[in-house]
PDB file of C-alpha atoms in Angstrom:
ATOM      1  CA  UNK A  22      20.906  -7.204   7.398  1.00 92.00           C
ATOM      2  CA  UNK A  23      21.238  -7.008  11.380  1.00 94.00           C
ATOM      3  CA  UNK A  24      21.791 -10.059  13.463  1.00 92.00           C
ATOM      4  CA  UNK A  25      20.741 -10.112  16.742  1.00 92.00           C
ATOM      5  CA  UNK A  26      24.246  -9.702  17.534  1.00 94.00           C
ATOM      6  CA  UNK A  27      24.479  -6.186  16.223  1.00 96.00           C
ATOM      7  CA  UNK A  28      21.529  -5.665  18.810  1.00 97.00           C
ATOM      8  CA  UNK A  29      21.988  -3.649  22.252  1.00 97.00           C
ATOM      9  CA  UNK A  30      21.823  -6.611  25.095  1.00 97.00           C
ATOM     10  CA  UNK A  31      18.799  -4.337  26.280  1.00 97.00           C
ATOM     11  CA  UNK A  32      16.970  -5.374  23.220  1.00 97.00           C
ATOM     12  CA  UNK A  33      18.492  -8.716  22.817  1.00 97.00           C
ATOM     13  CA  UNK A  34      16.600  -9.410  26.700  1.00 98.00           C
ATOM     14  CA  UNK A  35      13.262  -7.723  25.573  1.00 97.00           C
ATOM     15  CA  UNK A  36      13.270  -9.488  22.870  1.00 97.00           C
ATOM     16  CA  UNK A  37      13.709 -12.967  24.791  1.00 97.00           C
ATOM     17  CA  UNK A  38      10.629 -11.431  26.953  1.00 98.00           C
ATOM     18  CA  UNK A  39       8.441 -10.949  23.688  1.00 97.00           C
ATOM     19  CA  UNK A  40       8.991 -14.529  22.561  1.00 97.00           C
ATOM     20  CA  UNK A  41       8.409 -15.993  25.668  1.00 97.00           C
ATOM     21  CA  UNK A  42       4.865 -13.600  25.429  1.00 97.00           C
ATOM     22  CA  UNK A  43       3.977 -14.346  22.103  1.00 96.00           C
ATOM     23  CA  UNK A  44       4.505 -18.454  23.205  1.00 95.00           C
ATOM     24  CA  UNK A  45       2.118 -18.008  25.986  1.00 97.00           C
ATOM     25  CA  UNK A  46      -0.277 -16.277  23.776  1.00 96.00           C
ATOM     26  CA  UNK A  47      -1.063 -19.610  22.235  1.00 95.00           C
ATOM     27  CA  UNK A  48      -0.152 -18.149  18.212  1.00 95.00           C
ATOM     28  CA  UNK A  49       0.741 -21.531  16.735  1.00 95.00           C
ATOM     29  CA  UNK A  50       4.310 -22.074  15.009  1.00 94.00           C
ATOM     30  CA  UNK A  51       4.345 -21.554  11.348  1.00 93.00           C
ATOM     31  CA  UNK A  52       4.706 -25.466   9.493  1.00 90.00           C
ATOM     32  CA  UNK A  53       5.345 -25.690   6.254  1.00 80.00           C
ATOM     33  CA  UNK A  54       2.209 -27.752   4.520  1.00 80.00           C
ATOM     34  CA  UNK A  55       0.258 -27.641   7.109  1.00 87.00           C
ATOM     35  CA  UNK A  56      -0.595 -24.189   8.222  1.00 93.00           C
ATOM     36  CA  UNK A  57      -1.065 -20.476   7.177  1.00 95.00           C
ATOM     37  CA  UNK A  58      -0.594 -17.439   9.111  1.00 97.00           C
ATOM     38  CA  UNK A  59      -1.927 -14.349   8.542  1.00 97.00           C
ATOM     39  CA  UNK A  60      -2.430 -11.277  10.786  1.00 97.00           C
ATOM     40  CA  UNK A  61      -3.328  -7.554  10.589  1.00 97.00           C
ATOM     41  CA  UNK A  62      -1.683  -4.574  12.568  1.00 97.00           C
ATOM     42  CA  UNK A  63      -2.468  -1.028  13.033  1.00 95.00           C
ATOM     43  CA  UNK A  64       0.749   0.496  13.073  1.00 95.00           C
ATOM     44  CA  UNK A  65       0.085   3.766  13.807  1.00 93.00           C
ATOM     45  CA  UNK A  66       1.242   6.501  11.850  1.00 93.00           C
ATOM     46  CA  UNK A  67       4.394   4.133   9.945  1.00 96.00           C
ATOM     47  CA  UNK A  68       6.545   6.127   8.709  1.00 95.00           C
ATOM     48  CA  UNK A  69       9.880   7.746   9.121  1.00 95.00           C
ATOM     49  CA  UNK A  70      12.318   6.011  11.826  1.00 96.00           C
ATOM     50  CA  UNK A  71      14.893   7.333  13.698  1.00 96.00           C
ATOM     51  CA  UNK A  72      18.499   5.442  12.757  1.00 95.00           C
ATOM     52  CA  UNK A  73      19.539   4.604  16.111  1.00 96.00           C
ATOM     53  CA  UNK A  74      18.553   2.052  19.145  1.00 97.00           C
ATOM     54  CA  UNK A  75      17.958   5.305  21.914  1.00 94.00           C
ATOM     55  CA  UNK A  76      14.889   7.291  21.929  1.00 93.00           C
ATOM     56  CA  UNK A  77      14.390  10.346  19.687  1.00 92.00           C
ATOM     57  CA  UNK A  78      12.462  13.281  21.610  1.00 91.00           C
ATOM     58  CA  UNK A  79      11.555  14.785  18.602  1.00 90.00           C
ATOM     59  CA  UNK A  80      10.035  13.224  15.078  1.00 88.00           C
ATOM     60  CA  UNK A  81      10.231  10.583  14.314  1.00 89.00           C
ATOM     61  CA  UNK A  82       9.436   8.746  17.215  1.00 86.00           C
ATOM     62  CA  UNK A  83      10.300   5.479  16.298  1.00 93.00           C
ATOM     63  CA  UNK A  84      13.605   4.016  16.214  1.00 96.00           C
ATOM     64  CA  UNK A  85      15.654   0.667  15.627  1.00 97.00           C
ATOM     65  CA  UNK A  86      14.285  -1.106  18.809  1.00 97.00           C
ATOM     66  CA  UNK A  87      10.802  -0.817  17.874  1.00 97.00           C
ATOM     67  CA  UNK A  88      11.608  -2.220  14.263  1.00 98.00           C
ATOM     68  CA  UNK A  89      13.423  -5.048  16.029  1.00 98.00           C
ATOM     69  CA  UNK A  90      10.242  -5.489  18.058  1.00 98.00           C
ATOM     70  CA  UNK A  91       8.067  -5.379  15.155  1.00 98.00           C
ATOM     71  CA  UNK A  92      10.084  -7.563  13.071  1.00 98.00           C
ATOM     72  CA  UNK A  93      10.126 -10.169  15.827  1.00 97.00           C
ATOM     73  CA  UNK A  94       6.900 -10.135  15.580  1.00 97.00           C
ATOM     74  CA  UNK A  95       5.784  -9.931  11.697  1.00 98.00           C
ATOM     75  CA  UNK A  96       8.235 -13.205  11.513  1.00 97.00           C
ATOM     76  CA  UNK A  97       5.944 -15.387  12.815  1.00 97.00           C
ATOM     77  CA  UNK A  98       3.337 -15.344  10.285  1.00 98.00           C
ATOM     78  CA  UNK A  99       3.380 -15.851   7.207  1.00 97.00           C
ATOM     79  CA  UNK A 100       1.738 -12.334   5.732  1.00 98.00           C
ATOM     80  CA  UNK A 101       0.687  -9.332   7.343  1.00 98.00           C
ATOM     81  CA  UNK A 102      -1.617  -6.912   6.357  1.00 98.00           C
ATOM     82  CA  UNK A 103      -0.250  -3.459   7.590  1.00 97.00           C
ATOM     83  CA  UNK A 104      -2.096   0.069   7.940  1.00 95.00           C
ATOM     84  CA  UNK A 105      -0.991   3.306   8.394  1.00 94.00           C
ATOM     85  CA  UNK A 106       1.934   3.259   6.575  1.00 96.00           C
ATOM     86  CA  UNK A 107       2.606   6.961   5.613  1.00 95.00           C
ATOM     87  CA  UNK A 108       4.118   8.670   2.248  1.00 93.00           C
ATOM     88  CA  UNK A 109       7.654   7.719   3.521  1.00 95.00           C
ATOM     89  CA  UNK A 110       8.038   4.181   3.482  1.00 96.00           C
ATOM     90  CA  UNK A 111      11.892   4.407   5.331  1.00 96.00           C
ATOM     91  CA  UNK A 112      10.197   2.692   8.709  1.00 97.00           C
ATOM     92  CA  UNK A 113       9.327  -0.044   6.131  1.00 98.00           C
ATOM     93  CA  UNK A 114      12.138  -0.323   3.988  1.00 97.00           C
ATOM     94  CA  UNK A 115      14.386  -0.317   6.651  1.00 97.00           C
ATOM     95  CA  UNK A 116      12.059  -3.647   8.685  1.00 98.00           C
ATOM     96  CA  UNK A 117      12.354  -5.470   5.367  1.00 98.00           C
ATOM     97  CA  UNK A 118      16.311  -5.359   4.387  1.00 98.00           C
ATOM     98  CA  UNK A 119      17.473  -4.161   8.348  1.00 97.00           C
ATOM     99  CA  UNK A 120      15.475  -6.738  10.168  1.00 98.00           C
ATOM    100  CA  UNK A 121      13.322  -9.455   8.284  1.00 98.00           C
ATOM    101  CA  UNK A 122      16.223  -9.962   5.080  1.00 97.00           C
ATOM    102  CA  UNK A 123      15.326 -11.184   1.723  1.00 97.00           C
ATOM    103  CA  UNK A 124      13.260 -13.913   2.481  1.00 97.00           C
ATOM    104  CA  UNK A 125      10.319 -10.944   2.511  1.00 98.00           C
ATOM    105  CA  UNK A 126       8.688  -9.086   0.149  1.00 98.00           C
ATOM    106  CA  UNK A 127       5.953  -6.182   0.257  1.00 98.00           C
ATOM    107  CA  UNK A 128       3.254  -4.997  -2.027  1.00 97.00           C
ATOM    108  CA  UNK A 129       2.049  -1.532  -1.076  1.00 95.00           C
ATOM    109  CA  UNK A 130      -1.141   0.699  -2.068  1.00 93.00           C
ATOM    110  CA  UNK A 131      -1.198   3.640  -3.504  1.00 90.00           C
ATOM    111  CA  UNK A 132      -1.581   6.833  -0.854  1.00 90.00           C
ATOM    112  CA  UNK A 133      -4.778   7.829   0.268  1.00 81.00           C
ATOM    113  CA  UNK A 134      -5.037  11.440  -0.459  1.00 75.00           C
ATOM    114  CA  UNK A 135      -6.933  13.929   1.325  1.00 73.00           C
ATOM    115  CA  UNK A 136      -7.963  14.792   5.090  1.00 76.00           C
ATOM    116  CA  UNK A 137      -9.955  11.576   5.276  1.00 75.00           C
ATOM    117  CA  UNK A 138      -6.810   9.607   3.925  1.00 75.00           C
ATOM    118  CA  UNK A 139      -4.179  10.739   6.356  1.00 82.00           C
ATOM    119  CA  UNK A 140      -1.440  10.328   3.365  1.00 85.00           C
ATOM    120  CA  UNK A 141      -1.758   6.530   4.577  1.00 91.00           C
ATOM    121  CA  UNK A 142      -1.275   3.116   2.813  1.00 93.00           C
ATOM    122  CA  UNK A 143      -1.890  -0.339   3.026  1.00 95.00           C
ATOM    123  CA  UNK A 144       0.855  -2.898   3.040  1.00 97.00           C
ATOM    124  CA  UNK A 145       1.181  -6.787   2.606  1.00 98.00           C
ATOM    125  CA  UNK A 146       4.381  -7.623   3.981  1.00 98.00           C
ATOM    126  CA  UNK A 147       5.416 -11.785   3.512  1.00 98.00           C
ATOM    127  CA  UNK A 148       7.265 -14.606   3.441  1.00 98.00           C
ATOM    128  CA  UNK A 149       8.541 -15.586  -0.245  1.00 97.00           C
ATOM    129  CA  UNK A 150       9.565 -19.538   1.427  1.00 96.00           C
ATOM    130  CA  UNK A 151       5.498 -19.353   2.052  1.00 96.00           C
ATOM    131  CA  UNK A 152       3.715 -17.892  -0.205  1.00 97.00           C
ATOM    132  CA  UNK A 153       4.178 -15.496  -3.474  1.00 97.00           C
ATOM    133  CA  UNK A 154       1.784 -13.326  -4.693  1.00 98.00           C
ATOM    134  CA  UNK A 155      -0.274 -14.959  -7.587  1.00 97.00           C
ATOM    135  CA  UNK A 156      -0.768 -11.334  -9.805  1.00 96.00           C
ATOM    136  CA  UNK A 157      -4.195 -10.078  -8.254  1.00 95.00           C
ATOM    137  CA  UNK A 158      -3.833  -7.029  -7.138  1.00 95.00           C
ATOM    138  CA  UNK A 159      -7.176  -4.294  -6.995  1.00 93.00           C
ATOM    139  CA  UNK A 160      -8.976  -1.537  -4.984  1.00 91.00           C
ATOM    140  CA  UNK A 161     -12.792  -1.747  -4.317  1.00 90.00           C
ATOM    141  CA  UNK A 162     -14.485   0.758  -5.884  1.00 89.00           C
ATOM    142  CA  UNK A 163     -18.279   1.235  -4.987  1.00 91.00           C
ATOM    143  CA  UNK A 164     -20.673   1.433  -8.077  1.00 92.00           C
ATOM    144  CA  UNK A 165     -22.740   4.606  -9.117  1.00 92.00           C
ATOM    145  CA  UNK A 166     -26.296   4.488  -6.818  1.00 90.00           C
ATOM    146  CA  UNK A 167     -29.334   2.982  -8.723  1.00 91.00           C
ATOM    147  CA  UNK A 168     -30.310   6.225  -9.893  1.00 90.00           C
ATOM    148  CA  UNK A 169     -27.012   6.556 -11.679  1.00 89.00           C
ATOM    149  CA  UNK A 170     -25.326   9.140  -9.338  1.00 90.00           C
ATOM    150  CA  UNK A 171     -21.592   8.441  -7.951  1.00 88.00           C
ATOM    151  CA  UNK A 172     -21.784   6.476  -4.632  1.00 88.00           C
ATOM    152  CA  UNK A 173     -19.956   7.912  -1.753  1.00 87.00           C
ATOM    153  CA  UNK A 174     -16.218   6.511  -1.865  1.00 84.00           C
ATOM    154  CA  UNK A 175     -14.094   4.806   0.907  1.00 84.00           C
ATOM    155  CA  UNK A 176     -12.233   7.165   3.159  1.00 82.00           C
ATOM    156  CA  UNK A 177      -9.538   4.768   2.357  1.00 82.00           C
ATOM    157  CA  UNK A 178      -9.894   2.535  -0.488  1.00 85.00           C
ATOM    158  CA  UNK A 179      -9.182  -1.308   0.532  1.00 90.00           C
ATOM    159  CA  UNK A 180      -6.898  -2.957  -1.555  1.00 92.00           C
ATOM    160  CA  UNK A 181      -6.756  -6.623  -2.300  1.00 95.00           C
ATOM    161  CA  UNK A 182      -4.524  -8.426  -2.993  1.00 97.00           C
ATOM    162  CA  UNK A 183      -4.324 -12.281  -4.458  1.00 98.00           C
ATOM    163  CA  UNK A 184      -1.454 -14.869  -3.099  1.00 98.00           C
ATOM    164  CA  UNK A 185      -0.652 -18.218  -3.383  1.00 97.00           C
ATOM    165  CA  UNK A 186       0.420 -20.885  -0.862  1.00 95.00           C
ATOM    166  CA  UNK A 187       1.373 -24.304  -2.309  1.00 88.00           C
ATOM    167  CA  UNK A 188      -2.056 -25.077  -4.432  1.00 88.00           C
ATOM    168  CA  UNK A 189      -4.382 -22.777  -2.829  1.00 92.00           C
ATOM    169  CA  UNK A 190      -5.027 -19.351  -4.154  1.00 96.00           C
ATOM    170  CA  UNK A 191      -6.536 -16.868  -1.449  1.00 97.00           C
ATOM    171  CA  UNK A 192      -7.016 -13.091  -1.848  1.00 97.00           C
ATOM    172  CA  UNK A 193      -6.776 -10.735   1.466  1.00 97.00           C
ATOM    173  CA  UNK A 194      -8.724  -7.545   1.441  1.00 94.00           C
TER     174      UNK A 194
END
């Protein structure tokens, strides 16, 4: 796993700007028995990265600095719903055991296939000192129409997913 000393002092700086951001954003810390955090992010088009800190002009776009950013981020909660994670899951692998270590775990969808699915997943990306996953795991599926016929599907199915904080169960769709 990186430390931020294996980070370019470029990053290391942006990364003291982000916190001092996501402070002034009002996000509360995370507290252990007190408080939950969860969050959602779009991030577009997750897929392959590009192994080094400097931009890539060609595919894939993203590189080490944005996971930094990212994982800088996705730390202070305590799960995060992800979409848009493609087919290749290196972008992700490479957040969990590069940048966020083994206090994190991930439970993925299946891909979406199709135009209307974009080859995209879902992920649920958290902190095992929080909370664990309790065994719930699903996709809504709409029922047939009251006339019997198949109803129209999801685009993307949403998957749910069932976790467990201290004594409280809670399942995130």
């Amino acid at each position: 796993m990186l430390s931020y000393r294996d980070y370019p002092r470029t990053v290391v700086e942006d990364i003291v700007r982000l916190r001092r951001r996501i402070a002034a954003s009002g996000l509360p810390d995370k507290h252990v028995d007190t408080n939950l955090l969860v969050g959602t992010w779009n991030i577009r088009t997750f897929g392959g990265v590009h192994r080094a800190w400097a931009e890539n002009p060609n595919s894939p776009k993203r590189n080490l600095r944005a996971l930094a950013y990212i994982a800088e981020i996705i730390k202070r909660f305590d799960v995060v719903a992800i979409q848009e994670v493609k087919r290749n899951t290196t972008g992700l692998r490479s957040l969990l055991q590069d940048f966020l270590g083994p206090d994190w775990g991930v439970l993925l969808s299946d891909v979406t296939a199709g135009t209307a699915g974009n080859v995209e997943r879902l992920a649920f990306v958290y902190d095992k000192r929080r909370v664990q996953p309790s065994g719930l795991v699903g996709q809504i599926v709409l029922p047939p129409t009251s006339a019997g016929q198949p109803s129209t599907q999801f685009a993307r199915t949403p998957y749910l997913v069932g976790f467990q904080a201290h004594e409280r169960r809670f399942v995130l769709v």
